[in-house]
Amino acid sequence: MQRLIDAFINSVRAFRKLAAHEKAFQQELMLFALALPAGWFISVSWRGYALLIGAVLLLIMVEVLNTGIEAACDAISREFHIDIQLAKDCGSLAVLISIVIAGGVWGIAIIERLIGTPI
């Protein structure tokens, strides 16, 4: 049980650090805060609402992992190294892919709401 408590404390510490210092994470938290009520009005079912919110949470999760990759790379060296650049670029690509996924899910939900039938 102590391991779960320690993991929770570590997670809260990371959340606070990211929320205080990482602009992308702050923006995504704002997006999440807006998505909670907007998703309620856009979705046509509980499943749809869960998918909309899940897409935003996926984006936040990938951003957290990307920030972790960047922090680990910076801890190793701040000098240019091709492998470090690749690691950071791959993290950035993962964020971009999750943005496309979230945008697609929200776009489809908005279209379904506007036309009144599932696509």
Coordinates of C-alpha atoms in Angstrom, one line a residue, residues 26-103:
Q26 CA -1.1 24.7 -18.9
Q27 CA -2.8 25.2 -22.3
E28 CA -3.9 21.6 -22.4
L29 CA -5.3 21.8 -18.8
M30 CA -7.3 24.8 -20.0
L31 CA -8.5 22.8 -23.0
F32 CA -9.5 20.0 -20.6
A33 CA -11.5 22.5 -18.5
L34 CA -13.3 23.7 -21.6
A35 CA -13.8 20.2 -22.9
L36 CA -15.6 19.0 -19.9
P37 CA -18.8 21.1 -20.4
A38 CA -18.4 21.4 -24.2
G39 CA -18.2 17.7 -24.6
W40 CA -21.5 17.3 -22.6
F41 CA -23.3 19.5 -25.1
I42 CA -21.6 18.1 -28.2
S43 CA -21.8 14.4 -27.5
V44 CA -24.9 12.4 -28.4
S45 CA -24.2 9.7 -25.8
W46 CA -22.3 8.8 -22.7
R47 CA -19.9 6.8 -24.9
G48 CA -19.4 9.8 -27.1
Y49 CA -18.7 12.0 -24.1
A50 CA -16.2 9.5 -22.7
L51 CA -14.5 9.4 -26.1
L52 CA -14.3 13.2 -26.3
I53 CA -12.8 13.6 -22.8
G54 CA -10.6 10.6 -23.3
A55 CA -9.1 12.2 -26.5
V56 CA -8.1 15.3 -24.5
L57 CA -6.7 13.1 -21.7
L58 CA -4.7 11.2 -24.2
L59 CA -3.2 14.5 -25.5
I60 CA -2.4 15.5 -21.9
M61 CA -0.8 12.1 -21.2
V62 CA 1.4 12.3 -24.3
E63 CA 2.4 15.9 -23.4
V64 CA 3.5 14.6 -19.9
L65 CA 5.6 11.8 -21.5
N66 CA 7.1 14.3 -24.0
T67 CA 8.1 16.6 -21.1
G68 CA 9.6 13.7 -19.3
I69 CA 11.7 12.8 -22.4
E70 CA 12.9 16.4 -22.7
A71 CA 13.8 16.6 -19.0
A72 CA 15.7 13.4 -19.2
C73 CA 17.6 14.5 -22.3
D74 CA 18.4 17.9 -20.8
A75 CA 19.7 16.2 -17.6
I76 CA 22.1 14.2 -19.8
S77 CA 23.4 17.1 -21.9
R78 CA 22.3 20.5 -23.1
E79 CA 24.8 20.4 -25.9
F80 CA 23.6 19.4 -29.4
H81 CA 23.6 15.6 -30.0
I82 CA 21.9 14.0 -32.9
D83 CA 20.4 11.2 -30.7
I84 CA 19.1 13.6 -28.2
Q85 CA 17.6 15.7 -31.0
L86 CA 15.9 12.5 -32.3
A87 CA 14.5 11.7 -28.9
K88 CA 13.0 15.2 -28.5
D89 CA 11.7 15.2 -32.1
C90 CA 10.0 11.9 -31.5
G91 CA 8.3 13.2 -28.4
S92 CA 7.1 16.2 -30.3
L93 CA 5.8 14.0 -33.1
A94 CA 3.9 11.9 -30.5
V95 CA 2.2 15.1 -29.3
L96 CA 1.3 16.1 -32.8
I97 CA -0.2 12.7 -33.5
S98 CA -2.3 13.0 -30.3
I99 CA -3.5 16.5 -31.4
V100 CA -4.6 15.1 -34.7
I101 CA -6.4 12.2 -32.9
A102 CA -8.1 14.6 -30.5
G103 CA -9.0 17.0 -33.3

